[in-house]
Amino acid sequence: MCTENYDPYYPDRPVVDQYIPVWAKHPAIGSKPAFIWADDDQVGNGGSVSPRETLTYSELDSAVQRMAAALLGGLRRGDTVLVLASPGIRLVKLMFACQRAGLVAVPVIPPDPSVIGTPAEGPAHRHLLRAVSQTRPHAAVADALYVGVVMRSSVAALTSLHWVSVDHLESLPDSTSTVAAGYKGCGPRETYLVQYTSGATGAAKPVVVTAGAAAHNVREARKAYDLHPGSVVVSWLPQYHDCGLMFLLLTVVSGATCVLSSATAFVRRPRLWLELISEFKATCTPVPSFALPLVLRRGRSEHGTRPLQLQSLRNLILVNEPIYKSSVDEFLEEFGRAGLRASSISPSYGLAENCTFVSTAWCGAETKTLPSYKKLLPSARLPPPSSPLAEAPDVEIVVVDAETGKPVKDGVEGEIWLSSPSNGSGYLGDSAASSEVFGARLQGRDGPCFVRTSDIGIVHGTERYLYVLGRTTDVILSDIQRPVPAHYIETAAFESSPGCLRGGCIVSFTTRSASPSPVVVVAELQQNGRGGDVDMARICDGIRQAVWREVGVSIRRVVLAKSGGVPKTTSGKLQRGAARAKLLTGKLPKIFEARYAGLEPASGVVMARESTSHRVRLQSPL
């Protein structure tokens, strides 16, 4: 068996669940917390966090064994199960129980039960129905209250399923069976997980992940971030897919402790994230890069009374490109006074088609500052090119000419391709798309297949840092025929009106599929509680001027939208295609719109402005 182990004293198992009994029996780790749930309602006024629930490795092993045996009471090994339990310790147990029972887990964020079967059903409910149709589950597991609501609804696709209450699974007595009698769970080559992509560029796709691929992925991440039983992770990311889910597996492989909170709690009070790091002396935390500006705006000292102590942090893992250097620098300047070190910054790259983790540019103990390219931080540091006679590496990242399939030279932009044992097995039920995305081969070279990531990248500098510039589907070809990743336009727009626009809630796109096409910017107005009138016409003009000055792209249409008007995925990624569709069908909640003629702002003519008033009074925060 190929092993990624770099520590001879470290356990090495082919699937993640098999690590749990090893740690449970370890004299120094069995009684140590594996997971702690510490949501915001447990933070007192100026006091410490009181965890709602703590689960040791010994308790985790017992709970997983009990729930796995209970699941197999009504299911057969290899059956597919929808997992809709609420985020928290229960969901953690359930995900590992599915692997130990040999079931295929399909984790889905449970839609609001109060709108099931009503006209208010939203994207989360539609995604659930799509998951039922695509994966054809044998059962669904959810909280007892949720099961009751579903069974009283009139949605036939849901009521026809066999529903299992997670409350019932937890209440059963301990099983007498043991892992020592022979592991009967998922084998390395068997499917353990159907993980949906974020859906940022289209409908979310179901990625088939084997238990061995998931184990390889988190072992690679453990090595990259140097995690071990002494590590403490803090994560508020959704536990249903991508980074949030994989950090559950990564915690167990590392023998670490993971402090969990909900994404809802973070959005409600971003400073909670930093308070948990301080309280538990966390060494590692993953966050999407767009979280930094949000914390800077709503997580400073005036938004909390508890002092922050961040010197314990070794890995501030930034995911969801682009990762702007200026945003990181501002974050370090603000929270460096609380002990945050520049050496902890870990810009990283990942995607659901490779389980999650791909690479990081983290320097570890090195004190040098990470370089930048086009305002972005790197997401990997690639080894020197191999000689033709060298054996192909276990994990290989290549920047490729998407048209020819031939690797490009360093310094040339191209599509990022990835070959790794962590690669998914394909998209469930879509052989054509699976072949195109998961079956790519480099021109003139035999060997393993590559995953086409649809991300634009470039290897730059003598140290061969990889920069992820954006998605191929989000590149805008404007009037001047120069392709520009959409995020550069959106960043320039945001910086044009400090305090007036919501960070992470600005999208840009073209209105026609043919190119060149007029470029549109849609931005949500900030509700910052400052009061006073805001001149929306001036905001629109400022956006157009800033984008021309910073990016060289002419904006023909600026739309200011109500809060929540810009569609996003459950992980917070912008859905530019969905925003375009809402605008063109008249479903975007507009407050004000300006249209322009001419290329340069100086020569542009305002064609139309639409609003009840050019000025609005900013409201208090939500």
Coordinates of C-alpha atoms in Angstrom, one line a residue:
M1 CA 0.0 0.0 0.0
C2 CA 1.3 3.5 -0.9
T3 CA 1.6 5.5 2.3
E4 CA 1.9 9.2 2.8
N5 CA 3.1 8.8 6.4
Y6 CA 6.1 10.9 7.4
D7 CA 6.1 10.0 11.1
P8 CA 7.0 6.4 11.9
Y9 CA 5.2 6.6 15.2
Y10 CA 2.0 7.9 13.6
P11 CA -0.9 5.5 12.8
D12 CA -1.6 5.0 9.1
R13 CA -5.0 3.6 8.1
P14 CA -6.6 3.2 4.7
V15 CA -9.9 4.9 5.7
V16 CA -10.5 7.7 8.2
D17 CA -13.0 5.9 10.4
Q18 CA -10.3 3.3 11.3
Y19 CA -8.3 6.0 13.1
I20 CA -11.0 6.5 15.7
P21 CA -10.5 3.2 17.6
V22 CA -6.8 3.8 17.5
W23 CA -7.1 7.1 19.3
A24 CA -9.9 5.8 21.6
K25 CA -7.6 3.2 23.0
H26 CA -4.5 5.5 23.2
P27 CA -3.8 6.2 27.0
A28 CA -3.1 9.9 26.4
I29 CA -5.7 10.6 23.7
G30 CA -8.8 8.4 24.5
S31 CA -10.1 10.8 27.1
K32 CA -9.1 13.9 25.2
P33 CA -11.9 16.0 23.4
A34 CA -12.2 15.2 19.8
F35 CA -14.9 17.7 19.1
I36 CA -16.4 20.5 21.0
W37 CA -19.6 22.4 20.1
A38 CA -19.4 26.0 21.2
D39 CA -22.0 28.2 19.6
D40 CA -22.5 31.9 20.3
D41 CA -25.3 31.5 22.8
Q42 CA -22.7 30.0 25.2
V43 CA -20.7 33.2 25.4
G44 CA -21.5 35.1 28.5
N45 CA -21.1 38.8 29.1
G46 CA -17.4 39.1 29.4
G47 CA -17.1 35.5 30.6
S48 CA -15.6 32.4 28.9
V49 CA -17.2 30.1 26.4
S50 CA -19.1 27.2 28.0
P51 CA -19.1 24.4 25.5
R52 CA -22.6 23.0 24.9
E53 CA -21.2 19.6 24.2
T54 CA -17.8 17.8 24.4
L55 CA -17.1 14.5 22.8
T56 CA -13.9 12.6 23.6
Y57 CA -12.3 10.1 21.3
S58 CA -13.4 7.2 23.4
E59 CA -17.0 8.5 23.4
L60 CA -16.8 9.1 19.7
D61 CA -15.8 5.6 19.0
S62 CA -18.6 4.2 21.1
A63 CA -21.2 6.5 19.6
V64 CA -20.1 5.7 16.0
Q65 CA -20.2 2.0 16.7
R66 CA -23.7 2.2 18.2
M67 CA -25.1 4.4 15.4
A68 CA -23.5 2.3 12.7
A69 CA -25.1 -0.9 14.1
A70 CA -28.5 0.9 14.4
L71 CA -28.3 2.1 10.8
L72 CA -27.6 -1.4 9.6
G73 CA -30.7 -2.6 11.4
G74 CA -32.8 -1.2 8.6
L75 CA -30.3 -0.7 5.8
R76 CA -27.8 -2.9 3.9
R77 CA -24.1 -2.2 3.4
G78 CA -23.7 -0.1 0.3
D79 CA -27.0 1.7 0.6
T80 CA -27.2 5.4 0.0
V81 CA -28.3 7.7 2.8
L82 CA -29.3 11.4 2.8
V83 CA -27.8 13.1 5.9
L84 CA -29.8 16.2 7.0
A85 CA -29.0 16.4 10.7
S86 CA -28.5 19.8 12.1
P87 CA -24.9 21.0 12.4
G88 CA -23.1 20.0 15.6
I89 CA -21.8 16.9 17.4
R90 CA -24.7 14.7 16.1
L91 CA -23.8 15.4 12.5
V92 CA -20.1 14.5 13.3
K93 CA -21.1 11.1 14.8
L94 CA -23.5 10.4 11.9
M95 CA -20.9 11.0 9.2
F96 CA -18.4 8.6 10.8
A97 CA -21.2 6.1 11.5
C98 CA -22.1 6.0 7.8
Q99 CA -18.5 5.1 7.0
R100 CA -18.3 2.4 9.6
A101 CA -21.6 0.9 8.5
G102 CA -20.4 0.9 4.8
L103 CA -23.1 3.3 3.7
V104 CA -22.8 6.0 1.0
A105 CA -23.5 9.4 2.8
V106 CA -25.0 12.3 0.9
P107 CA -24.8 15.3 3.3
V108 CA -27.3 18.1 2.5
I109 CA -28.0 21.3 4.3
P110 CA -31.6 20.8 5.7
P111 CA -34.0 23.4 4.3
D112 CA -36.1 25.4 6.6
P113 CA -38.8 22.9 7.6
S114 CA -41.4 25.7 8.0
V115 CA -41.5 26.4 4.2
I116 CA -41.7 22.8 3.0
G117 CA -44.7 22.4 0.8
T118 CA -45.4 26.2 0.7
P119 CA -44.8 28.8 -2.1
A120 CA -41.9 30.1 0.0
E121 CA -39.7 27.1 -0.8
G122 CA -36.2 28.4 -1.7
P123 CA -33.0 27.2 -3.3
A124 CA -32.1 24.9 -0.3
H125 CA -35.4 23.0 -0.8
R126 CA -34.9 22.7 -4.6
H127 CA -31.4 21.4 -3.9
L128 CA -32.8 18.7 -1.6
L129 CA -35.2 17.5 -4.2
R130 CA -32.5 17.5 -6.8
A131 CA -30.3 15.4 -4.5
V132 CA -33.2 12.9 -3.9
S133 CA -33.6 12.6 -7.7
Q134 CA -29.9 12.2 -8.5
T135 CA -28.7 10.0 -5.7
R136 CA -31.9 7.9 -5.2
P137 CA -31.3 7.3 -1.5
H138 CA -32.6 4.3 0.4
A139 CA -33.2 6.4 3.5
A140 CA -32.8 9.9 5.0
V141 CA -31.5 10.7 8.5
A142 CA -32.6 13.9 10.2
D143 CA -33.6 15.4 13.5
A144 CA -36.8 14.0 14.9
L145 CA -38.7 17.4 14.6
Y146 CA -37.6 17.7 11.0
V147 CA -38.8 14.2 10.2
G148 CA -42.2 15.0 11.7
V149 CA -42.6 18.1 9.6
V150 CA -41.6 16.3 6.4
M151 CA -44.0 13.4 7.0
R152 CA -46.8 15.9 7.5
S153 CA -46.0 17.7 4.2
S154 CA -47.5 16.9 0.8
V155 CA -44.1 16.6 -1.0
A156 CA -44.3 13.1 -2.4
A157 CA -40.6 12.9 -3.2
L158 CA -39.8 13.3 0.5
T159 CA -42.7 11.5 2.2
S160 CA -42.0 8.4 0.1
L161 CA -38.5 8.1 1.6
H162 CA -37.7 5.9 4.6
W163 CA -36.9 8.5 7.3
V164 CA -34.7 7.7 10.3
S165 CA -34.6 9.9 13.4
V166 CA -31.0 10.7 14.5
D167 CA -32.5 11.0 18.0
H168 CA -33.6 7.4 17.8
L169 CA -30.1 6.3 16.7
E170 CA -28.5 8.1 19.7
S171 CA -30.9 6.6 22.2
L172 CA -30.2 2.9 21.4
P173 CA -27.9 0.9 23.8
D174 CA -24.3 0.2 22.9
S175 CA -23.7 -2.5 20.4
T176 CA -21.8 -5.5 21.5
S177 CA -20.0 -5.7 18.1
T178 CA -16.4 -4.4 18.0
V179 CA -14.1 -3.3 15.3
A180 CA -11.6 -5.9 16.5
A181 CA -13.8 -8.6 15.1
G182 CA -13.0 -7.3 11.6
Y183 CA -13.7 -4.0 10.0
K184 CA -16.9 -4.2 7.9
G185 CA -17.1 -0.5 6.9
C186 CA -16.2 1.2 3.7
G187 CA -13.1 -0.2 1.9
P188 CA -10.6 2.3 0.3
R189 CA -12.0 1.7 -3.2
E190 CA -15.7 1.9 -2.2
T191 CA -17.8 5.0 -2.4
Y192 CA -18.2 6.7 1.0
L193 CA -19.5 10.1 0.0
V194 CA -21.4 11.9 -2.6
Q195 CA -20.3 15.5 -2.1
Y196 CA -22.0 18.4 -4.0
T197 CA -20.0 21.2 -5.5
S198 CA -20.7 24.7 -4.3
G199 CA -22.9 25.6 -7.3
A200 CA -21.1 29.0 -7.8
T201 CA -21.0 28.7 -11.6
G202 CA -24.1 26.6 -12.2
A203 CA -26.2 23.8 -10.7
A204 CA -24.3 22.0 -7.9
K205 CA -22.9 18.7 -9.2
P206 CA -22.7 15.4 -7.2
V207 CA -19.0 14.3 -6.9
V208 CA -18.4 10.6 -6.1
V209 CA -15.7 10.2 -3.4
T210 CA -14.2 6.9 -2.3
A211 CA -13.2 6.3 1.3
G212 CA -9.6 5.9 0.2
A213 CA -9.6 9.2 -1.7
A214 CA -10.9 11.0 1.3
A215 CA -8.3 9.4 3.6
H216 CA -5.5 10.4 1.2
N217 CA -6.8 13.9 1.0
V218 CA -6.8 14.6 4.7
R219 CA -3.4 12.8 5.2
E220 CA -2.0 15.2 2.6
A221 CA -3.6 18.2 4.4
R222 CA -2.2 16.9 7.8
K223 CA 1.3 16.9 6.4
A224 CA 0.9 20.3 4.6
Y225 CA -0.3 22.0 7.8
D226 CA 1.8 19.9 10.2
L227 CA -1.2 18.9 12.4
H228 CA -0.8 16.4 15.3
P229 CA -2.6 15.4 18.5
G230 CA -1.6 18.6 20.1
S231 CA -3.3 20.7 17.5
V232 CA -6.6 22.6 18.2
V233 CA -8.8 23.5 15.3
V234 CA -11.6 26.1 15.3
S235 CA -14.1 25.9 12.4
W236 CA -17.5 27.5 11.8
L237 CA -17.7 26.3 8.2
P238 CA -20.7 24.3 7.1
Q239 CA -20.1 20.7 7.9
Y240 CA -22.0 19.3 4.9
H241 CA -19.3 19.7 2.1
D242 CA -15.9 20.9 1.1
C243 CA -13.6 22.4 3.7
G244 CA -16.2 22.2 6.6
L245 CA -16.7 18.5 6.1
M246 CA -13.1 17.6 5.4
F247 CA -11.9 19.3 8.6
L248 CA -14.0 16.8 10.5
L249 CA -12.0 14.0 8.8
L250 CA -8.8 15.9 9.2
T251 CA -9.3 16.3 12.9
V252 CA -9.6 12.5 13.4
V253 CA -6.7 11.7 11.2
S254 CA -4.5 14.1 13.2
G255 CA -5.8 13.1 16.6
A256 CA -6.5 16.7 17.2
T257 CA -9.3 18.6 18.9
C258 CA -11.8 20.6 16.8
V259 CA -14.0 23.3 18.2
L260 CA -17.1 23.7 16.1
S261 CA -19.6 26.6 15.7
S262 CA -22.2 27.4 13.2
A263 CA -21.9 29.6 10.1
T264 CA -25.0 31.4 11.3
A265 CA -23.4 32.3 14.5
F266 CA -20.4 33.7 12.7
V267 CA -22.5 35.8 10.3
R268 CA -24.5 37.1 13.3
R269 CA -21.3 38.0 15.2
P270 CA -18.0 37.5 13.3
R271 CA -15.9 38.3 16.4
L272 CA -17.0 34.9 17.9
W273 CA -14.5 33.2 15.6
L274 CA -11.6 35.1 17.1
E275 CA -12.9 34.7 20.6
L276 CA -13.0 30.9 20.2
I277 CA -9.4 30.9 18.9
S278 CA -8.4 32.9 22.0
E279 CA -10.5 30.8 24.5
F280 CA -9.3 27.4 23.2
K281 CA -5.7 28.5 22.2
A282 CA -6.4 27.2 18.7
T283 CA -3.5 26.4 16.4
C284 CA -5.4 26.1 13.2
T285 CA -8.5 27.6 11.6
P286 CA -9.9 27.5 8.1
V287 CA -12.0 30.5 6.7
P288 CA -13.0 31.7 3.3
S289 CA -11.0 34.7 2.2
F290 CA -14.1 36.9 2.1
A291 CA -14.4 36.5 5.9
L292 CA -11.5 38.8 6.6
P293 CA -13.1 42.0 5.4
L294 CA -16.3 41.1 7.3
V295 CA -14.4 40.6 10.5
L296 CA -12.5 43.8 10.0
R297 CA -15.8 45.7 9.7
R298 CA -17.7 43.9 12.5
G299 CA -15.1 42.1 14.6
R300 CA -12.9 44.8 16.0
S301 CA -12.6 45.6 19.7
E302 CA -15.7 47.8 19.7
H303 CA -17.7 44.7 18.8
G304 CA -16.8 42.6 21.8
T305 CA -15.5 43.0 25.4
R306 CA -13.4 39.9 25.7
P307 CA -9.7 40.5 24.9
L308 CA -8.2 38.5 22.0
Q309 CA -5.1 36.4 22.3
L310 CA -4.2 35.0 18.9
Q311 CA -0.5 34.1 19.3
S312 CA -1.3 30.4 19.5
L313 CA -2.4 30.3 15.9
R314 CA 0.0 28.6 13.5
N315 CA -2.3 28.2 10.5
L316 CA -4.8 30.8 9.4
I317 CA -6.0 28.8 6.4
L318 CA -7.5 31.0 3.7
V319 CA -9.7 29.3 1.1
N320 CA -12.1 30.4 -1.7
E321 CA -9.9 32.3 -4.1
P322 CA -9.2 35.1 -4.9
I323 CA -6.9 35.8 -1.9
Y324 CA -6.0 39.5 -2.0
K325 CA -2.8 40.5 -0.3
S326 CA -4.2 43.9 0.7
S327 CA -7.0 42.3 2.7
V328 CA -4.6 40.0 4.5
D329 CA -2.2 42.9 5.2
E330 CA -5.0 44.9 6.7
F331 CA -6.1 42.0 8.8
L332 CA -2.6 41.4 10.1
E333 CA -2.2 45.1 10.9
E334 CA -5.4 45.1 12.9
F335 CA -5.1 41.8 14.8
G336 CA -1.3 41.7 15.0
R337 CA -1.7 43.7 18.2
A338 CA -3.6 40.6 19.5
G339 CA -0.6 38.3 18.7
L340 CA -1.5 37.2 15.2
R341 CA 1.7 36.5 13.3
A342 CA 2.3 36.9 9.5
S343 CA 3.9 33.4 9.5
S344 CA 0.5 31.9 10.3
I345 CA -1.1 33.0 7.0
S346 CA -1.8 29.9 4.9
P347 CA -3.3 30.8 1.6
S348 CA -4.7 27.5 0.2
Y349 CA -6.4 25.9 -2.8
G350 CA -9.1 23.2 -3.0
L351 CA -12.1 22.0 -4.8
A352 CA -14.8 19.4 -4.3
E353 CA -13.6 17.3 -7.3
N354 CA -10.5 16.6 -5.3
C355 CA -12.3 15.9 -2.0
T356 CA -11.2 19.4 -0.9
F357 CA -7.6 20.1 -0.2
V358 CA -5.1 20.6 -3.1
S359 CA -2.3 22.7 -1.8
T360 CA -1.1 25.6 0.4
A361 CA 1.7 28.2 0.1
W362 CA 2.2 28.2 3.9
C363 CA 5.8 28.7 4.8
G364 CA 5.7 27.1 8.2
A365 CA 8.5 28.3 10.4
E366 CA 10.0 30.5 7.6
T367 CA 9.7 34.2 8.4
K368 CA 9.8 35.5 4.8
T369 CA 6.8 37.3 3.4
L370 CA 4.8 35.6 0.7
P371 CA 5.1 37.3 -2.7
S372 CA 2.1 38.5 -4.7
Y373 CA 1.1 38.6 -8.3
K374 CA -1.6 40.9 -9.7
K375 CA -2.6 41.8 -6.1
L376 CA -3.1 38.1 -5.1
L377 CA -1.3 35.7 -2.7
P378 CA -0.1 32.3 -4.0
S379 CA -1.9 29.1 -3.2
A380 CA 0.9 26.6 -3.7
R381 CA 4.6 26.3 -4.2
L382 CA 5.4 23.8 -6.9
P383 CA 8.6 21.7 -7.1
P384 CA 11.1 22.2 -10.0
P385 CA 10.0 20.6 -13.3
S386 CA 10.8 16.9 -13.3
S387 CA 13.2 15.4 -15.9
P388 CA 11.6 13.2 -18.6
L389 CA 12.9 10.1 -16.9
A390 CA 11.7 11.0 -13.4
E391 CA 8.8 9.0 -11.9
A392 CA 5.6 10.9 -11.9
P393 CA 4.8 12.4 -8.4
D394 CA 1.9 11.2 -6.3
V395 CA 0.2 14.6 -6.6
E396 CA 0.9 16.8 -9.6
I397 CA -0.4 20.3 -10.3
V398 CA 0.1 21.5 -13.9
V399 CA -0.9 24.7 -15.7
V400 CA -2.1 23.7 -19.1
D401 CA -3.2 25.2 -22.4
A402 CA -6.9 24.2 -22.3
E403 CA -7.2 24.0 -26.0
T404 CA -4.2 21.7 -26.7
G405 CA -3.7 19.9 -23.4
K406 CA -0.1 20.9 -23.4
P407 CA 1.6 22.3 -20.2
V408 CA 2.5 26.0 -20.6
K409 CA 5.8 27.6 -19.5
D410 CA 6.1 29.3 -16.1
G411 CA 4.8 32.9 -16.4
V412 CA 2.0 31.9 -18.9
E413 CA -1.6 31.8 -17.7
G414 CA -3.6 28.6 -18.3
E415 CA -6.0 26.1 -16.8
I416 CA -5.0 24.3 -13.6
W417 CA -5.0 20.5 -14.0
L418 CA -4.6 18.2 -11.1
S419 CA -3.6 14.5 -10.8
S420 CA -4.0 13.0 -7.3
P421 CA -5.2 9.8 -5.5
S422 CA -7.6 12.3 -3.8
N423 CA -9.4 12.9 -7.1
G424 CA -13.1 12.1 -7.1
S425 CA -14.4 9.2 -9.2
G426 CA -16.6 11.4 -11.3
Y427 CA -20.1 13.1 -11.3
L428 CA -22.8 10.8 -10.2
G429 CA -25.0 9.8 -13.2
D430 CA -23.2 12.0 -15.8
S431 CA -20.6 10.0 -17.7
A432 CA -20.0 12.6 -20.3
A433 CA -19.2 15.4 -17.9
S434 CA -17.1 12.9 -15.8
S435 CA -15.0 12.0 -18.8
E436 CA -14.4 15.6 -19.7
V437 CA -13.5 16.8 -16.2
F438 CA -12.0 13.8 -14.5
G439 CA -10.4 12.1 -17.6
A440 CA -8.1 14.7 -19.0
R441 CA -4.6 13.7 -20.2
L442 CA -1.5 15.8 -20.9
Q443 CA -0.5 15.9 -24.6
G444 CA 2.0 13.3 -25.5
R445 CA 2.3 11.8 -22.0
D446 CA 1.0 8.5 -20.6
G447 CA 0.0 8.1 -17.0
P448 CA -2.8 8.9 -14.7
C449 CA -5.7 11.1 -15.6
F450 CA -6.0 14.7 -14.5
V451 CA -9.0 16.7 -13.2
R452 CA -9.7 19.9 -15.1
T453 CA -10.4 22.5 -12.5
S454 CA -11.7 25.3 -14.7
D455 CA -9.5 27.6 -12.7
I456 CA -7.1 30.0 -14.3
G457 CA -3.6 29.8 -12.8
I458 CA 0.0 30.9 -13.4
V459 CA 3.3 29.7 -12.0
H460 CA 5.4 32.7 -11.3
G461 CA 8.9 33.5 -9.9
T462 CA 12.0 31.3 -9.4
E463 CA 10.3 29.6 -6.4
R464 CA 7.4 28.5 -8.7
Y465 CA 4.5 29.9 -6.7
L466 CA 1.1 29.0 -8.1
Y467 CA -1.5 31.8 -8.2
V468 CA -5.2 31.1 -8.8
L469 CA -6.5 34.0 -10.8
G470 CA -10.2 33.1 -11.1
R471 CA -12.7 30.7 -12.8
T472 CA -12.7 30.4 -16.6
T473 CA -16.5 30.8 -16.5
D474 CA -16.2 34.1 -14.7
V475 CA -13.8 35.8 -17.1
I476 CA -15.3 38.8 -18.7
L477 CA -14.4 39.8 -22.3
S478 CA -15.3 43.5 -22.4
D479 CA -15.5 46.1 -25.2
I480 CA -11.7 46.3 -25.3
Q481 CA -11.4 42.6 -26.1
R482 CA -9.2 42.0 -23.0
P483 CA -10.2 39.0 -20.8
V484 CA -10.5 40.1 -17.1
P485 CA -11.5 37.8 -14.2
A486 CA -14.7 39.2 -12.7
H487 CA -13.3 39.6 -9.2
Y488 CA -10.9 42.4 -10.2
I489 CA -13.9 44.4 -11.4
E490 CA -15.8 43.7 -8.2
T491 CA -12.9 44.6 -6.0
A492 CA -12.4 47.9 -7.7
A493 CA -16.1 48.6 -7.4
F494 CA -16.1 47.8 -3.7
E495 CA -13.1 50.1 -3.0
S496 CA -14.7 53.0 -4.9
S497 CA -17.2 53.8 -2.1
P498 CA -15.8 52.9 1.4
G499 CA -18.6 52.2 3.9
C500 CA -21.4 52.3 1.3
L501 CA -21.3 48.9 -0.3
R502 CA -21.4 45.4 1.2
G503 CA -18.2 43.4 0.9
G504 CA -18.6 40.1 -0.8
C505 CA -21.9 41.2 -2.2
I506 CA -20.9 42.7 -5.5
V507 CA -21.0 40.8 -8.9
S508 CA -20.0 41.7 -12.4
F509 CA -21.0 39.9 -15.6
T510 CA -21.9 40.6 -19.3
T511 CA -25.5 40.6 -20.4
R512 CA -25.0 38.6 -23.7
S513 CA -23.3 35.4 -24.4
A514 CA -21.7 36.8 -27.5
S515 CA -18.6 39.0 -27.0
P516 CA -17.9 41.7 -26.7
S517 CA -20.9 42.5 -24.5
P518 CA -21.8 45.3 -22.1
V519 CA -20.4 44.8 -18.6
V520 CA -22.8 45.1 -15.6
V521 CA -22.0 45.6 -11.9
V522 CA -24.6 44.7 -9.3
A523 CA -23.8 45.8 -5.8
E524 CA -25.7 45.6 -2.5
L525 CA -25.9 48.8 -0.4
Q526 CA -24.3 48.7 3.0
Q527 CA -26.5 49.0 6.1
N528 CA -24.0 50.4 8.5
G529 CA -26.1 52.4 10.8
R530 CA -24.3 55.7 10.2
G531 CA -27.4 57.4 9.1
G532 CA -27.4 60.3 6.7
D533 CA -28.3 60.5 3.0
V534 CA -26.3 58.6 0.4
D535 CA -26.2 59.9 -3.2
M536 CA -26.7 56.7 -5.2
A537 CA -26.0 58.4 -8.6
R538 CA -22.6 59.4 -7.2
I539 CA -21.9 55.8 -6.0
C540 CA -22.7 54.4 -9.5
D541 CA -20.5 57.0 -11.1
G542 CA -17.7 56.2 -8.7
I543 CA -17.9 52.5 -9.4
R544 CA -17.6 53.1 -13.1
Q545 CA -14.7 55.5 -12.8
A546 CA -12.8 53.2 -10.3
V547 CA -13.2 50.1 -12.6
W548 CA -11.9 52.0 -15.6
R549 CA -9.0 53.4 -13.6
E550 CA -8.0 50.2 -11.9
V551 CA -8.9 47.5 -14.4
G552 CA -9.4 49.3 -17.7
V553 CA -12.9 48.0 -18.3
S554 CA -15.9 50.2 -19.3
I555 CA -19.0 49.6 -17.2
R556 CA -22.2 50.2 -19.1
R557 CA -24.7 49.5 -16.3
V558 CA -24.5 49.8 -12.5
V559 CA -27.3 48.4 -10.4
L560 CA -27.6 49.0 -6.6
A561 CA -29.6 46.1 -5.0
K562 CA -31.3 45.5 -1.7
S563 CA -29.6 43.5 1.0
G564 CA -29.6 39.8 0.1
G565 CA -30.3 40.6 -3.6
V566 CA -27.0 39.1 -4.8
P567 CA -27.3 35.3 -4.9
K568 CA -24.7 33.2 -3.1
T569 CA -24.0 29.5 -2.4
T570 CA -24.3 28.0 1.0
S571 CA -20.6 28.5 1.4
G572 CA -20.8 32.2 0.6
K573 CA -19.5 32.1 -3.0
L574 CA -21.0 34.6 -5.5
Q575 CA -23.3 33.1 -8.1
R576 CA -22.7 35.5 -11.0
G577 CA -24.8 33.4 -13.5
A578 CA -27.7 33.4 -11.1
A579 CA -27.4 37.2 -10.6
R580 CA -27.4 37.7 -14.4
A581 CA -30.5 35.6 -14.8
K582 CA -32.3 37.5 -12.0
L583 CA -31.4 40.9 -13.6
L584 CA -32.5 39.9 -17.1
T585 CA -35.8 38.4 -15.8
G586 CA -36.6 41.4 -13.6
K587 CA -36.4 39.4 -10.4
L588 CA -33.4 41.3 -8.9
P589 CA -34.5 43.6 -6.1
K590 CA -33.2 46.9 -7.4
I591 CA -33.0 50.2 -5.5
F592 CA -31.3 52.3 -8.2
E593 CA -29.8 51.8 -11.7
A594 CA -27.6 53.9 -13.9
R595 CA -26.8 53.2 -17.6
Y596 CA -24.0 54.7 -19.5
A597 CA -22.9 55.1 -23.1
G598 CA -19.3 55.5 -24.4
L599 CA -16.1 53.7 -23.3
E600 CA -14.3 56.1 -21.0
P601 CA -16.1 57.6 -18.0
A602 CA -14.9 61.1 -19.0
S603 CA -16.7 60.8 -22.3
G604 CA -19.6 58.6 -21.2
V605 CA -23.1 59.9 -21.4
V606 CA -25.6 58.9 -18.7
M607 CA -28.4 57.1 -20.7
A608 CA -30.8 56.4 -17.9
R609 CA -31.2 56.4 -14.2
E610 CA -34.0 54.6 -12.4
S611 CA -35.0 55.2 -8.8
T612 CA -37.7 56.8 -6.7
S613 CA -35.0 59.1 -5.4
H614 CA -31.3 59.6 -6.1
R615 CA -30.7 59.7 -2.4
V616 CA -31.5 57.2 0.3
R617 CA -31.0 57.1 4.0
L618 CA -29.0 54.1 5.1
Q619 CA -30.8 52.0 7.6
S620 CA -29.6 50.4 10.8
P621 CA -27.8 47.0 10.6
L622 CA -29.9 43.8 10.1

